[in-house]
mmCIF file of C-alpha atoms in Angstrom:
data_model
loop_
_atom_site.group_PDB
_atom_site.id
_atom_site.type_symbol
_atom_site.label_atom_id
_atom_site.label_comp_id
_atom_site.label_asym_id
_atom_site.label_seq_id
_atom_site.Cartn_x
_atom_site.Cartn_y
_atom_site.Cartn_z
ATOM 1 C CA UNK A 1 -20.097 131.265 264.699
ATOM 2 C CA UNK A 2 -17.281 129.587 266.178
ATOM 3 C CA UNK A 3 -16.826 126.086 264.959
ATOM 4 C CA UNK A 4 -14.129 125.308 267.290
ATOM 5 C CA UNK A 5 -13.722 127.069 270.693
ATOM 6 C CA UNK A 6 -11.164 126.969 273.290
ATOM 7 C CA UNK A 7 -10.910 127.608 276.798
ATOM 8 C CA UNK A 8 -9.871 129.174 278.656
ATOM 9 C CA UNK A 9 -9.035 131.888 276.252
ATOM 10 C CA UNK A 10 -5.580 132.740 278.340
ATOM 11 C CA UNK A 11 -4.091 131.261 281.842
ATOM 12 C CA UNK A 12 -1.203 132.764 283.993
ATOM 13 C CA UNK A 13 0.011 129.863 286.298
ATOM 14 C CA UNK A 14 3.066 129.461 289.005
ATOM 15 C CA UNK A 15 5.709 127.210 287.896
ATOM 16 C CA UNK A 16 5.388 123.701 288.884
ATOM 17 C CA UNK A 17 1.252 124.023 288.953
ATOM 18 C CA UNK A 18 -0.528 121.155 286.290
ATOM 19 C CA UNK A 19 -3.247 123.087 283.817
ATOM 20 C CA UNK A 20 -5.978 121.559 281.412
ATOM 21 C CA UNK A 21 -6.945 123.656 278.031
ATOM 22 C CA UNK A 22 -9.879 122.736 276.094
ATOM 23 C CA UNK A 23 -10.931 122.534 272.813
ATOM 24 C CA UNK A 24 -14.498 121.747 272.005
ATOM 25 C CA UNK A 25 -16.798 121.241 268.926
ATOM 26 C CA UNK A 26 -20.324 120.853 268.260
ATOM 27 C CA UNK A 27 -19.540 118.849 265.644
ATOM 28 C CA UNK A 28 -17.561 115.296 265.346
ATOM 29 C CA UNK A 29 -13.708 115.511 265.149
ATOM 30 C CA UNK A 30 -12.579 113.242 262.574
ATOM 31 C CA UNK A 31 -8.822 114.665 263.462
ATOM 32 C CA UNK A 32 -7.961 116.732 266.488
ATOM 33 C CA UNK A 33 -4.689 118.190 266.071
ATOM 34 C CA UNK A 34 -2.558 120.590 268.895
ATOM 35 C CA UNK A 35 -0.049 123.063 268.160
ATOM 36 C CA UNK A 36 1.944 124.808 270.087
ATOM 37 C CA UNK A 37 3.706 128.633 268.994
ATOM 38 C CA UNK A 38 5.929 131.131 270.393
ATOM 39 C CA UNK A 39 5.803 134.483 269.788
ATOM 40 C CA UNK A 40 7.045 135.758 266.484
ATOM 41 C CA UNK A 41 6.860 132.065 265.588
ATOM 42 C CA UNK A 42 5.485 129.651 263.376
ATOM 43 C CA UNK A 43 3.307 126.734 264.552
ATOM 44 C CA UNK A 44 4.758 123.921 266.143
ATOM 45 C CA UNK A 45 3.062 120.031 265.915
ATOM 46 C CA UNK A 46 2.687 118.700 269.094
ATOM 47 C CA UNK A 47 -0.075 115.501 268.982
ATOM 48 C CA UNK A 48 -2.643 114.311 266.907
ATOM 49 C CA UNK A 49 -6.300 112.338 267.934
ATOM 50 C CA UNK A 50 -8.188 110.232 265.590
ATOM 51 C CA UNK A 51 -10.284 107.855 267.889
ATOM 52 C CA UNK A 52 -12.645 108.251 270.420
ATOM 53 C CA UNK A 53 -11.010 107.934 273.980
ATOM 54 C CA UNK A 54 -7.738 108.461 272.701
ATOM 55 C CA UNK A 55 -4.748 110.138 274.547
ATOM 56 C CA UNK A 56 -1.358 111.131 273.662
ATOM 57 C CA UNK A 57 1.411 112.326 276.124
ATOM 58 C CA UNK A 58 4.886 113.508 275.086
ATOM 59 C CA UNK A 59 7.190 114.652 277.889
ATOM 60 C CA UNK A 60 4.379 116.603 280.435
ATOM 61 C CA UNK A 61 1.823 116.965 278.183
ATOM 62 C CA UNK A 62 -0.930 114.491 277.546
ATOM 63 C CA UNK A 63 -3.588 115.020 275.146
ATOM 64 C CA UNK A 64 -7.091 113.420 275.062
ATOM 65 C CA UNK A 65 -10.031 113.183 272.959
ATOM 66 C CA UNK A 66 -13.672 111.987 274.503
ATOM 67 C CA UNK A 67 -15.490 109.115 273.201
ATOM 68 C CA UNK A 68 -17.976 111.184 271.884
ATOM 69 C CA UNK A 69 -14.849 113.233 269.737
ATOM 70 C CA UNK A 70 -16.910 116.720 269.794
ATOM 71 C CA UNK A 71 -13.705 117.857 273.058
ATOM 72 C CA UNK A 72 -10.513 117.684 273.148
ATOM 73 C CA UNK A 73 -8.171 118.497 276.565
ATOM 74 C CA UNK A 74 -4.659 118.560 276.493
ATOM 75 C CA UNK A 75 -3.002 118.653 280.171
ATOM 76 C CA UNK A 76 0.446 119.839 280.836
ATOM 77 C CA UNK A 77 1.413 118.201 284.364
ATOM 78 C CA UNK A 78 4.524 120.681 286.452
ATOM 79 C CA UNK A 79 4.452 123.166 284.134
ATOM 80 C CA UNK A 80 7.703 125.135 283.130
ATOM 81 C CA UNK A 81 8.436 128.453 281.612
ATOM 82 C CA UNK A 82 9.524 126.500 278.454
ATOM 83 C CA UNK A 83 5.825 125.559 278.136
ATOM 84 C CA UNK A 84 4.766 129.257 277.720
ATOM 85 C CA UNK A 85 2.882 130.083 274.622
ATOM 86 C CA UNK A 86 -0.249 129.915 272.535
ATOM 87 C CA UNK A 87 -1.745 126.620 271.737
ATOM 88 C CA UNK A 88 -3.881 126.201 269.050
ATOM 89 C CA UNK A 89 -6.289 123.188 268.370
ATOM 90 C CA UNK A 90 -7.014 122.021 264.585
ATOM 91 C CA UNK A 91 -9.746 119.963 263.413
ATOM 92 C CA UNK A 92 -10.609 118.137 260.734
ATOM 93 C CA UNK A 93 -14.442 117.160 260.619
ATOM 94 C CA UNK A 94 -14.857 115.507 256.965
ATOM 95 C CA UNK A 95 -15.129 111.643 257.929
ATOM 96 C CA UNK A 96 -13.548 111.201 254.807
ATOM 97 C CA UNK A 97 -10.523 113.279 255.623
ATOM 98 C CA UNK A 98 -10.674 117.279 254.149
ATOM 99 C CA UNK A 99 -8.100 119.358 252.992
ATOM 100 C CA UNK A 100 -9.126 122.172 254.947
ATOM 101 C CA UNK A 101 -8.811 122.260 258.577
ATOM 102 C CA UNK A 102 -10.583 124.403 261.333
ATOM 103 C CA UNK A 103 -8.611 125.953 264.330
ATOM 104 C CA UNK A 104 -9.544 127.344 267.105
ATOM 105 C CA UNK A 105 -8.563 131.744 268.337
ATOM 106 C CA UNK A 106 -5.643 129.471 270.758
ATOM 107 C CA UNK A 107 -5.034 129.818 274.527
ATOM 108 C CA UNK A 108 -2.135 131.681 275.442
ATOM 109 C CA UNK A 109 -0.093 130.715 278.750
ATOM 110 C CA UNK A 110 1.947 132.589 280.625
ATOM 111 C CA UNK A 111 4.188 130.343 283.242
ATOM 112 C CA UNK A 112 5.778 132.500 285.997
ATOM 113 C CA UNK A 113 9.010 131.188 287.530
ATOM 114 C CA UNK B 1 11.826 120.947 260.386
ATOM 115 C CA UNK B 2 9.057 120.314 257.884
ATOM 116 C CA UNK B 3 11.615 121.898 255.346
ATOM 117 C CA UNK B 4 9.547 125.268 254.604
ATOM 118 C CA UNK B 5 10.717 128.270 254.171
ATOM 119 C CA UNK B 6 8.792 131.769 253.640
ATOM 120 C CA UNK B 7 10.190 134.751 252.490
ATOM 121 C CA UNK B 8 10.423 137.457 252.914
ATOM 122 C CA UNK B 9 10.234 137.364 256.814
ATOM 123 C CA UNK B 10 9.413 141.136 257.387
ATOM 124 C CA UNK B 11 8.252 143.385 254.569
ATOM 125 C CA UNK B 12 6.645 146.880 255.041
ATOM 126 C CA UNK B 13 4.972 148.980 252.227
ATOM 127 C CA UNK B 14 2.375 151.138 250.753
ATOM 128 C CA UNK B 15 -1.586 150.908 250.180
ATOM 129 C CA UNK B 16 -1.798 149.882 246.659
ATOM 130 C CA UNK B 17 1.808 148.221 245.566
ATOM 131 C CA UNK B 18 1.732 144.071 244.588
ATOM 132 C CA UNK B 19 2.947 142.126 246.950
ATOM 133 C CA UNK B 20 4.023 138.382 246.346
ATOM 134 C CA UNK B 21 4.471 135.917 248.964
ATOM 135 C CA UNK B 22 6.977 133.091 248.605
ATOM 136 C CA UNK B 23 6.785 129.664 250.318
ATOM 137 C CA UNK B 24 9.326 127.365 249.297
ATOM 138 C CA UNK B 25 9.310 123.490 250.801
ATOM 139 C CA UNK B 26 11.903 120.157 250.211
ATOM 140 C CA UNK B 27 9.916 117.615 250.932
ATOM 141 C CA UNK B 28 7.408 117.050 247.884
ATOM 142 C CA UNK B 29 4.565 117.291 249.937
ATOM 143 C CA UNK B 30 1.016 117.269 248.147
ATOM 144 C CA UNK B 31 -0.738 120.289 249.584
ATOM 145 C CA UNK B 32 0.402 123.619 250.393
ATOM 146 C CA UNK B 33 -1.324 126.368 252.156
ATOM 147 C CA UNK B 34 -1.839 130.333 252.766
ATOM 148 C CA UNK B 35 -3.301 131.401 255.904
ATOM 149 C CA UNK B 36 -3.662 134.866 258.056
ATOM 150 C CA UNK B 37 -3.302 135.162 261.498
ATOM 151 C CA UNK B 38 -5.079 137.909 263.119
ATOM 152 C CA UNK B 39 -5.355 138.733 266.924
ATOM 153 C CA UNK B 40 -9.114 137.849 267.500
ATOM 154 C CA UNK B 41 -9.589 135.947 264.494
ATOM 155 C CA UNK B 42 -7.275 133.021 265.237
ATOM 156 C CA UNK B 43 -5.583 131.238 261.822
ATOM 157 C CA UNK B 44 -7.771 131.597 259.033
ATOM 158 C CA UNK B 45 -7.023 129.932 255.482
ATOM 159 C CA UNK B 46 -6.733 132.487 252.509
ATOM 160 C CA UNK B 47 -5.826 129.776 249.803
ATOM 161 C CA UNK B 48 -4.753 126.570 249.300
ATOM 162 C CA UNK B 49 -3.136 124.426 246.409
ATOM 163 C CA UNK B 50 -4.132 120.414 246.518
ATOM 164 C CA UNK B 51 -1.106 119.530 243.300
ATOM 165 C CA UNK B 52 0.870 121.818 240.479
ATOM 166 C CA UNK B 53 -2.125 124.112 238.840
ATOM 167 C CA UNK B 54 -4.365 123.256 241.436
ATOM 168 C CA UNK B 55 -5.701 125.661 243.884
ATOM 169 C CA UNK B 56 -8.831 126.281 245.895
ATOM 170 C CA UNK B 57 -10.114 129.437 247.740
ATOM 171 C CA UNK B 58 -10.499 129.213 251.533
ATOM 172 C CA UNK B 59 -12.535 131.373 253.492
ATOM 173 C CA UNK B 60 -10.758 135.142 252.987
ATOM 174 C CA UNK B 61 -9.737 134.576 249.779
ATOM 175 C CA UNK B 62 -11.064 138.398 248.405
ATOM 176 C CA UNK B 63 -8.252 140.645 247.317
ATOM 177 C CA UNK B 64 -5.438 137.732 247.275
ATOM 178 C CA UNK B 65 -4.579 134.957 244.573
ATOM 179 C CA UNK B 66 -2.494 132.311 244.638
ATOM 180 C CA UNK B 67 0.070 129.987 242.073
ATOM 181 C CA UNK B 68 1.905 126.945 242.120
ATOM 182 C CA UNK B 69 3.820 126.225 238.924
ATOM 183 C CA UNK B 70 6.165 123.473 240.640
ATOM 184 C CA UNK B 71 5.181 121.558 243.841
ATOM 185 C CA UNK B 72 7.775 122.849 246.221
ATOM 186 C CA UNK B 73 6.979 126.722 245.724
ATOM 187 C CA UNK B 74 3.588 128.253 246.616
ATOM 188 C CA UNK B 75 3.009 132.166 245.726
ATOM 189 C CA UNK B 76 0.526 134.959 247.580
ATOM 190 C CA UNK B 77 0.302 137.423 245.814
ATOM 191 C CA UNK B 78 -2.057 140.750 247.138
ATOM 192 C CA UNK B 79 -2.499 142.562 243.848
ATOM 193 C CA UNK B 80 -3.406 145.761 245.555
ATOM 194 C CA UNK B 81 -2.403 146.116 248.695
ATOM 195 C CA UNK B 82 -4.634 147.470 251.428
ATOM 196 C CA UNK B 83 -4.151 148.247 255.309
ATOM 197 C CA UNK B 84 -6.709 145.430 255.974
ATOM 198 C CA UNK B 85 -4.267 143.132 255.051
ATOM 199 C CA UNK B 86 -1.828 143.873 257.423
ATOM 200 C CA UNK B 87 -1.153 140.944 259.283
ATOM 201 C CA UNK B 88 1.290 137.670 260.149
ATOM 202 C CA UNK B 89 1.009 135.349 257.155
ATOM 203 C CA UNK B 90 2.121 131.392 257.656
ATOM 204 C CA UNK B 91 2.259 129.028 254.857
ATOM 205 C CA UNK B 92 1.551 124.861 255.733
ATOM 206 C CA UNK B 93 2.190 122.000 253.886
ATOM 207 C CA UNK B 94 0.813 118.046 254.265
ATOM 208 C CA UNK B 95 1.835 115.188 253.010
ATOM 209 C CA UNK B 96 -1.854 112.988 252.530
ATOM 210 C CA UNK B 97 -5.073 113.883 254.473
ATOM 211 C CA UNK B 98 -5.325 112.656 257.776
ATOM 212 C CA UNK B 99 -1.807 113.633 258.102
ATOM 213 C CA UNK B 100 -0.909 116.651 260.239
ATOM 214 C CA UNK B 101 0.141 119.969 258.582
ATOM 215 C CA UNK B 102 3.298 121.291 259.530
ATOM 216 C CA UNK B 103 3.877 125.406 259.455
ATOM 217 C CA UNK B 104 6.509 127.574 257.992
ATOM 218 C CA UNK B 105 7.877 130.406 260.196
ATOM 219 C CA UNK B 106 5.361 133.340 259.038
ATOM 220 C CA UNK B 107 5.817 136.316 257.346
ATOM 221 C CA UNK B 108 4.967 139.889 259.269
ATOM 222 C CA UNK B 109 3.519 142.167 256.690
ATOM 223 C CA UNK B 110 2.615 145.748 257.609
ATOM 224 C CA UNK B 111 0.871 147.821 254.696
ATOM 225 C CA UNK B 112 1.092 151.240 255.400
#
């Protein structure tokens, strides 16, 4: 099973439109970390969550994690084809901290001028 | 830039050659990983390496093993190459837990 999914799974939006992904758990997120990768690419760091009702925003994107930290959303606001890609959510669910993280399939977007 | 670099970028070859991975980083960073990238299958880790000598199996570890003689270099190797294998390969490093891990470029493999 799954221990991270995301959704939707792929989006094709206009230019300009504002789009939420989500990544969600059934277990707590200790760490909830976004990446963001182009094709042929490696992964890119975006933001990272630690605490419940935490967000994040860098340029258009803003990244939250709920108070419960089992879902995280990140929300990219006038969306450009430089924000095309996959983004990929990575978790860490040791309270301690673990070595090993757990990532979610990704969500590609497409962004059509 | 993280300071990691994989090579080679591209390599193509046969069902049952060696094949060694190479991931090569500046910045003295603790732990080092392998992990596959498969469409439908997301990023999965093959191996990872927590100090020099020190290495743990992730969860596709079969058919692939791992060293890391000095911290900055990290080595796949696939002793016997198979078609199941094909696939992009990205190596991570991180600094201390809690820390995000930051990705090299990848490394397309194709075994024919």
């Amino acid at each position: 099973s799954q221990e991270l999914e995301q959704s939707p799974q792929s989006l094709i939006v206009q230019e300009g439109k504002n789009l939420t992904i989500n990544c969600t758990s059934s277990k707590t997120l200790y760490g909830l970390y976004w990446y963001k990768q182009k094709y042929g690419e490696g992964l890119i760091f975006l933001m990272m969550l630690q605490k419940g009702g935490e967000e994040k925003s860098h340029e258009k994107i803003t990244a939250k994690l709920d108070e419960k930290k089992q879902q995280s959303s990140l929300h990219i606001t006038a969306s450009q084809p430089s924000h095309a890609g996959i983004y990929l959510c990575g978790a860490d669910m040791d309270q301690g901290g673990s070595e090993k993280l757990v990532f979610g399939k990704g969500m590609k977007l497409t962004v059509n001028p | 830039d993280a300071g990691i670099t994989q090579s080679p970028r591209h390599k193509v070859t046969e069902t049952g050659t060696p094949v060694t991975l190479r991931c090569h980083q500046t910045e003295n960073h603790r732990y080092m990983y392998w992990y596959r990238q498969d469409p439908g299958h997301g990023l999965r880790l093959i191996h990872y390496s927590y100090g020099v000598k020190d290495t743990d199996k992730g969860e596709v570890s079969d058919g692939y093993s791992v060293s890391r003689s000095k911290t900055e270099d990290f080595l796949l190797t696939l002793e016997s190459a198979t078609s199941s294998q094909t696939s992009v390969y990205f190596c991570a490093v991180q600094g201390t837990l809690r820390r995000p891990q930051h990705f090299g470029d990848g490394t397309r493999l194709s075994i024919l």
